[in-house]
PDB file of C-alpha atoms and ligand atoms in Angstrom:
ATOM      1  CA  MET C 196      21.148 -22.047  -8.874  1.00 90.00           C
ATOM      2  CA  ASN C 197      21.279 -19.484  -5.964  1.00 95.00           C
ATOM      3  CA  ASP C 198      19.872 -15.977  -6.135  1.00 95.00           C
ATOM      4  CA  ILE C 199      22.806 -14.163  -7.275  1.00 96.00           C
ATOM      5  CA  GLU C 200      23.100 -16.635 -10.316  1.00 97.00           C
ATOM      6  CA  PHE C 201      19.604 -16.477 -11.008  1.00 97.00           C
ATOM      7  CA  TYR C 202      19.461 -12.866 -11.549  1.00 97.00           C
ATOM      8  CA  ARG C 203      22.858 -12.685 -13.479  1.00 97.00           C
ATOM      9  CA  GLU C 204      20.912 -15.305 -15.938  1.00 97.00           C
ATOM     10  CA  PHE C 205      18.211 -13.030 -15.634  1.00 97.00           C
ATOM     11  CA  ILE C 206      20.475 -10.011 -17.178  1.00 97.00           C
ATOM     12  CA  ARG C 207      21.792 -12.361 -19.528  1.00 97.00           C
ATOM     13  CA  ARG C 208      18.123 -13.395 -20.762  1.00 97.00           C
ATOM     14  CA  ILE C 209      17.046  -9.813 -21.397  1.00 96.00           C
ATOM     15  CA  GLY C 210      20.018  -9.254 -23.631  1.00 97.00           C
ATOM     16  CA  ASP C 211      22.892  -7.599 -21.418  1.00 98.00           C
ATOM     17  CA  ASP C 212      26.177  -8.822 -20.215  1.00 98.00           C
ATOM     18  CA  PRO C 213      26.391  -9.505 -16.347  1.00 97.00           C
ATOM     19  CA  ALA C 214      30.238  -9.250 -16.234  1.00 97.00           C
ATOM     20  CA  ARG C 215      30.267  -5.714 -17.611  1.00 97.00           C
ATOM     21  CA  PRO C 216      31.502  -3.275 -14.938  1.00 97.00           C
ATOM     22  CA  GLY C 217      28.172  -1.332 -14.324  1.00 97.00           C
ATOM     23  CA  LEU C 218      26.372  -4.855 -13.774  1.00 97.00           C
ATOM     24  CA  ARG C 219      28.825  -6.336 -11.601  1.00 96.00           C
ATOM     25  CA  ARG C 220      26.690  -5.717  -8.419  1.00 97.00           C
ATOM     26  CA  THR C 221      23.510  -5.690  -9.908  1.00 98.00           C
ATOM     27  CA  PRO C 222      22.160  -9.142  -8.866  1.00 98.00           C
ATOM     28  CA  GLU C 223      23.007  -8.249  -5.460  1.00 97.00           C
ATOM     29  CA  ARG C 224      21.101  -5.097  -5.806  1.00 97.00           C
ATOM     30  CA  ILE C 225      18.188  -6.486  -7.323  1.00 97.00           C
ATOM     31  CA  LYS C 226      17.828  -9.185  -4.679  1.00 97.00           C
ATOM     32  CA  GLU C 227      17.967  -6.679  -2.080  1.00 97.00           C
ATOM     33  CA  SER C 228      15.626  -4.647  -3.555  1.00 97.00           C
ATOM     34  CA  TYR C 229      12.940  -7.379  -3.847  1.00 96.00           C
ATOM     35  CA  ALA C 230      13.425  -8.310  -0.654  1.00 96.00           C
ATOM     36  CA  PHE C 231      12.631  -4.803   0.761  1.00 97.00           C
ATOM     37  CA  LEU C 232       9.597  -4.413  -1.904  1.00 97.00           C
ATOM     38  CA  THR C 233       8.080  -7.734  -0.644  1.00 97.00           C
ATOM     39  CA  SER C 234       8.455  -7.446   2.984  1.00 97.00           C
ATOM     40  CA  GLY C 235       5.087  -6.840   3.699  1.00 97.00           C
ATOM     41  CA  HIS C 236       4.379 -10.399   4.138  1.00 92.00           C
ATOM     42  CA  HIS C 237       6.856 -10.250   7.381  1.00 93.00           C
ATOM     43  CA  ILE C 238       5.271  -7.035   8.890  1.00 93.00           C
ATOM     44  CA  ASP C 239       3.467  -9.010  11.945  1.00 92.00           C
ATOM     45  CA  LEU C 240       0.237  -7.208  12.226  1.00 92.00           C
ATOM     46  CA  GLU C 241      -1.124  -9.067  15.054  1.00 90.00           C
ATOM     47  CA  THR C 242       1.551  -7.995  17.412  1.00 91.00           C
ATOM     48  CA  GLU C 243       2.047  -4.587  15.902  1.00 89.00           C
ATOM     49  CA  LEU C 244      -1.404  -3.636  16.051  1.00 91.00           C
ATOM     50  CA  GLY C 245      -2.318  -5.665  19.527  1.00 87.00           C
ATOM     51  CA  SER C 246      -0.180  -3.423  21.332  1.00 88.00           C
ATOM     52  CA  ALA C 247      -1.538  -0.088  19.866  1.00 91.00           C
ATOM     53  CA  VAL C 248      -5.206  -0.507  20.154  1.00 90.00           C
ATOM     54  CA  PHE C 249      -6.428   1.898  23.169  1.00 92.00           C
ATOM     55  CA  GLU C 250     -10.093   1.852  24.858  1.00 91.00           C
ATOM     56  CA  GLU C 251     -11.390   5.368  24.384  1.00 89.00           C
ATOM     57  CA  GLU C 252     -14.746   7.127  24.230  1.00 90.00           C
ATOM     58  CA  TYR C 253     -14.068   8.979  21.145  1.00 90.00           C
ATOM     59  CA  ASP C 254     -16.699   8.510  18.613  1.00 88.00           C
ATOM     60  CA  GLU C 255     -15.778  10.927  15.558  1.00 94.00           C
ATOM     61  CA  MET C 256     -14.289  10.003  12.504  1.00 96.00           C
ATOM     62  CA  VAL C 257     -10.638   9.269  12.685  1.00 96.00           C
ATOM     63  CA  LEU C 258      -8.614  10.190   9.161  1.00 97.00           C
ATOM     64  CA  VAL C 259      -5.246   9.656   8.143  1.00 97.00           C
ATOM     65  CA  LYS C 260      -4.780  11.195   4.683  1.00 96.00           C
ATOM     66  CA  ASN C 261      -1.891  11.040   2.023  1.00 96.00           C
ATOM     67  CA  ILE C 262      -0.293   7.884   3.128  1.00 98.00           C
ATOM     68  CA  ASP C 263       2.327   7.326   0.506  1.00 98.00           C
ATOM     69  CA  PHE C 264       2.853   3.859  -0.684  1.00 98.00           C
ATOM     70  CA  PHE C 265       4.915   1.961  -3.333  1.00 98.00           C
ATOM     71  CA  SER C 266       3.868  -1.566  -4.569  1.00 98.00           C
ATOM     72  CA  LEU C 267       4.389  -3.835  -7.498  1.00 98.00           C
ATOM     73  CA  CYS C 268       1.627  -4.871  -9.695  1.00 97.00           C
ATOM     74  CA  GLU C 269       1.463  -8.879  -9.678  1.00 97.00           C
ATOM     75  CA  HIS C 270       0.859  -9.022 -13.460  1.00 96.00           C
ATOM     76  CA  HIS C 271       4.493  -7.336 -14.399  1.00 95.00           C
ATOM     77  CA  LEU C 272       6.215  -6.737 -11.358  1.00 95.00           C
ATOM     78  CA  LEU C 273       6.365  -3.050 -12.292  1.00 96.00           C
ATOM     79  CA  PRO C 274       5.557  -0.526  -9.440  1.00 97.00           C
ATOM     80  CA  PHE C 275       2.437   0.994  -8.892  1.00 97.00           C
ATOM     81  CA  PHE C 276       2.385   3.828  -6.332  1.00 98.00           C
ATOM     82  CA  GLY C 277       0.336   6.824  -4.850  1.00 98.00           C
ATOM     83  CA  ARG C 278      -1.393   7.626  -1.846  1.00 97.00           C
ATOM     84  CA  VAL C 279      -4.051   6.027   0.394  1.00 98.00           C
ATOM     85  CA  HIS C 280      -6.661   7.666   2.668  1.00 98.00           C
ATOM     86  CA  VAL C 281      -7.914   5.870   5.734  1.00 98.00           C
ATOM     87  CA  ALA C 282     -10.871   6.549   7.867  1.00 98.00           C
ATOM     88  CA  TYR C 283     -12.628   4.778  10.530  1.00 97.00           C
ATOM     89  CA  LEU C 284     -15.702   5.361  13.001  1.00 97.00           C
ATOM     90  CA  PRO C 285     -14.152   4.246  16.589  1.00 96.00           C
ATOM     91  CA  GLN C 286     -16.543   2.053  18.806  1.00 95.00           C
ATOM     92  CA  GLY C 287     -14.820   2.481  22.194  1.00 93.00           C
ATOM     93  CA  ARG C 288     -11.330   1.833  20.701  1.00 93.00           C
ATOM     94  CA  VAL C 289      -8.982   3.708  18.865  1.00 95.00           C
ATOM     95  CA  ILE C 290      -5.678   2.773  17.516  1.00 94.00           C
ATOM     96  CA  GLY C 291      -2.016   4.639  17.672  1.00 94.00           C
ATOM     97  CA  LEU C 292      -2.314   6.690  14.182  1.00 93.00           C
ATOM     98  CA  SER C 293       1.504   5.636  13.213  1.00 94.00           C
ATOM     99  CA  LYS C 294      -0.062   2.270  13.063  1.00 96.00           C
ATOM    100  CA  ILE C 295      -2.406   2.842  10.010  1.00 97.00           C
ATOM    101  CA  PRO C 296       0.686   3.704   7.664  1.00 97.00           C
ATOM    102  CA  ARG C 297       2.232   0.107   8.773  1.00 96.00           C
ATOM    103  CA  VAL C 298      -1.161  -1.571   7.629  1.00 98.00           C
ATOM    104  CA  VAL C 299      -0.533   0.266   4.379  1.00 98.00           C
ATOM    105  CA  ASP C 300       3.180  -0.779   4.221  1.00 98.00           C
ATOM    106  CA  ALA C 301       2.102  -4.310   5.172  1.00 98.00           C
ATOM    107  CA  PHE C 302      -0.374  -4.931   2.315  1.00 98.00           C
ATOM    108  CA  SER C 303       1.452  -2.639  -0.211  1.00 98.00           C
ATOM    109  CA  ARG C 304       5.109  -4.394   0.033  1.00 98.00           C
ATOM    110  CA  ARG C 305       4.104  -7.529  -1.958  1.00 98.00           C
ATOM    111  CA  LEU C 306       2.773  -8.440  -5.309  1.00 98.00           C
ATOM    112  CA  GLN C 307      -0.336  -6.660  -5.591  1.00 98.00           C
ATOM    113  CA  LEU C 308      -3.737  -5.578  -7.288  1.00 98.00           C
ATOM    114  CA  GLN C 309      -5.069  -2.065  -6.340  1.00 98.00           C
ATOM    115  CA  GLU C 310      -8.131  -3.128  -5.707  1.00 98.00           C
ATOM    116  CA  ARG C 311      -7.006  -5.810  -3.500  1.00 98.00           C
ATOM    117  CA  MET C 312      -4.825  -4.047  -1.120  1.00 98.00           C
ATOM    118  CA  THR C 313      -7.568  -1.342  -0.888  1.00 98.00           C
ATOM    119  CA  ALA C 314      -9.853  -4.138   0.370  1.00 98.00           C
ATOM    120  CA  GLN C 315      -7.083  -5.876   2.503  1.00 98.00           C
ATOM    121  CA  ILE C 316      -6.443  -2.569   4.474  1.00 98.00           C
ATOM    122  CA  ALA C 317     -10.198  -1.976   5.178  1.00 98.00           C
ATOM    123  CA  ARG C 318     -10.698  -5.595   6.063  1.00 98.00           C
ATOM    124  CA  CYS C 319      -7.669  -5.370   8.323  1.00 97.00           C
ATOM    125  CA  LEU C 320      -8.831  -2.274  10.506  1.00 96.00           C
ATOM    126  CA  MET C 321     -12.387  -3.951  10.549  1.00 96.00           C
ATOM    127  CA  ASP C 322     -11.098  -7.166  12.173  1.00 95.00           C
ATOM    128  CA  HIS C 323      -8.754  -5.264  14.540  1.00 93.00           C
ATOM    129  CA  LEU C 324     -10.514  -2.530  15.786  1.00 94.00           C
ATOM    130  CA  ASN C 325     -14.044  -3.465  15.513  1.00 94.00           C
ATOM    131  CA  PRO C 326     -15.057   0.083  14.424  1.00 96.00           C
ATOM    132  CA  LEU C 327     -18.437   1.173  13.287  1.00 97.00           C
ATOM    133  CA  GLY C 328     -16.819   1.378   9.770  1.00 98.00           C
ATOM    134  CA  VAL C 329     -13.867   1.798   7.707  1.00 98.00           C
ATOM    135  CA  GLY C 330     -13.332   3.827   4.469  1.00 98.00           C
ATOM    136  CA  VAL C 331     -10.608   3.518   2.559  1.00 98.00           C
ATOM    137  CA  VAL C 332      -9.547   5.536  -0.799  1.00 98.00           C
ATOM    138  CA  CYS C 333      -6.555   4.742  -3.100  1.00 98.00           C
ATOM    139  CA  GLU C 334      -5.137   6.877  -5.735  1.00 97.00           C
ATOM    140  CA  ALA C 335      -2.269   5.432  -7.743  1.00 97.00           C
ATOM    141  CA  MET C 336      -0.144   5.711 -10.726  1.00 96.00           C
ATOM    142  CA  HIS C 337       0.611   2.194 -12.794  1.00 95.00           C
ATOM    143  CA  LEU C 338       4.035   2.175 -14.332  1.00 95.00           C
ATOM    144  CA  CYS C 339       2.936  -0.848 -16.429  1.00 91.00           C
ATOM    145  CA  MET C 340       0.227   1.576 -18.032  1.00 90.00           C
ATOM    146  CA  ALA C 341       2.366   4.524 -18.196  1.00 89.00           C
ATOM    147  CA  MET C 342       6.081   3.005 -19.489  1.00 88.00           C
ATOM    148  CA  ARG C 343       4.365   0.146 -21.511  1.00 85.00           C
ATOM    149  CA  GLY C 344       1.073  -1.077 -23.039  1.00 82.00           C
ATOM    150  CA  VAL C 345      -1.414   1.959 -23.379  1.00 79.00           C
ATOM    151  CA  GLN C 346       1.569   4.444 -22.295  1.00 81.00           C
ATOM    152  CA  LYS C 347      -0.795   6.741 -20.437  1.00 80.00           C
ATOM    153  CA  VAL C 348       1.711   8.736 -18.329  1.00 81.00           C
ATOM    154  CA  SER C 349      -0.759  11.012 -16.432  1.00 81.00           C
ATOM    155  CA  SER C 350      -3.721   8.610 -15.631  1.00 87.00           C
ATOM    156  CA  PHE C 351      -4.629   7.712 -12.165  1.00 91.00           C
ATOM    157  CA  THR C 352      -6.446   4.993 -10.736  1.00 95.00           C
ATOM    158  CA  THR C 353      -8.717   5.189  -7.880  1.00 97.00           C
ATOM    159  CA  THR C 354     -10.219   2.567  -5.853  1.00 98.00           C
ATOM    160  CA  SER C 355     -12.581   2.306  -2.610  1.00 98.00           C
ATOM    161  CA  ALA C 356     -13.317  -0.007  -0.025  1.00 98.00           C
ATOM    162  CA  MET C 357     -16.384   1.042   2.306  1.00 98.00           C
ATOM    163  CA  GLU C 358     -17.184  -1.159   5.247  1.00 98.00           C
ATOM    164  CA  GLY C 359     -19.873  -0.649   8.085  1.00 98.00           C
ATOM    165  CA  ARG C 360     -21.288   2.999   8.321  1.00 97.00           C
ATOM    166  CA  PHE C 361     -18.805   3.907   5.446  1.00 98.00           C
ATOM    167  CA  LYS C 362     -21.196   1.771   3.104  1.00 97.00           C
ATOM    168  CA  SER C 363     -24.735   1.785   4.738  1.00 98.00           C
ATOM    169  CA  ASP C 364     -24.583   5.706   5.412  1.00 97.00           C
ATOM    170  CA  ALA C 365     -24.504   7.974   2.697  1.00 97.00           C
ATOM    171  CA  ARG C 366     -23.676  10.980   4.984  1.00 97.00           C
ATOM    172  CA  THR C 367     -20.808   9.190   6.851  1.00 97.00           C
ATOM    173  CA  ARG C 368     -19.281   8.495   3.262  1.00 97.00           C
ATOM    174  CA  GLN C 369     -19.936  11.796   2.021  1.00 97.00           C
ATOM    175  CA  GLU C 370     -18.203  13.399   4.957  1.00 96.00           C
ATOM    176  CA  PHE C 371     -14.986  11.042   4.557  1.00 97.00           C
ATOM    177  CA  LEU C 372     -14.918  11.700   0.907  1.00 97.00           C
ATOM    178  CA  HIS C 373     -15.276  15.558   1.450  1.00 96.00           C
ATOM    179  CA  LEU C 374     -12.652  15.783   4.004  1.00 95.00           C
ATOM    180  CA  ILE C 375     -10.136  13.665   1.731  1.00 95.00           C
ATOM    181  CA  SER C 376     -10.915  16.279  -1.020  1.00 93.00           C
ATOM    182  CA  MET C 377      -9.975  19.287   1.161  1.00 86.00           C
ATOM    183  CA  PRO C 378      -6.518  20.838   1.294  1.00 82.00           C
ATOM    184  CA  GLU C 379      -4.357  19.887   4.053  1.00 74.00           C
ATOM    185  CA  VAL C 380      -3.980  22.460   6.903  1.00 69.00           C
ATOM    186  CA  ARG C 381      -0.250  22.877   7.297  1.00 67.00           C
ATOM    187  CA  GLY C 382       1.050  24.611  10.684  1.00 57.00           C
ATOM    188  CA  ALA C 383       3.436  27.582  10.062  1.00 47.00           C
TER     189      ALA C 383
HETATM  190 ZN1  LIG T1423       0.753  -4.332 -14.397  1.00 63.20          ZN
END
């Protein structure tokens, strides 16, 4: 059975008719959607991050706030989505800022758990940057909770992963949590 036949059969099994006009191209679309939504495994972080790490004597916290992400819960294959805030304390090396959202893409575009994704983002930056510490906070809504199960539509789940100074030093952690709670500064 090829992919298209498989998704046609899937539609049949959930009780609909894959031959009706509205569903005729749906198997192709499902295939393409899932290929994109699980493409995180194919993002080559070694190459992408390797070319974007620079020696720099900046030693204050670097924070990228409000990185949107979309993922799929591995228990129901339903979306969970929200925002990730990532901070690190450099130790002689900084990374191109656009690479941090790429790390989020790599770990969110796969079958995931929010807790694991949060920890993987932090661990990845620790491994590639060797910073003094990394802090990651993730706020997400889970459609498996909102649309089914307990049907809680407006509940958010927050997870965090603190490494190095963010774990050992309460002031660093407080500064991070304070900065992510502040409204963003917008130019003009
Ligand atoms: Zn779920």
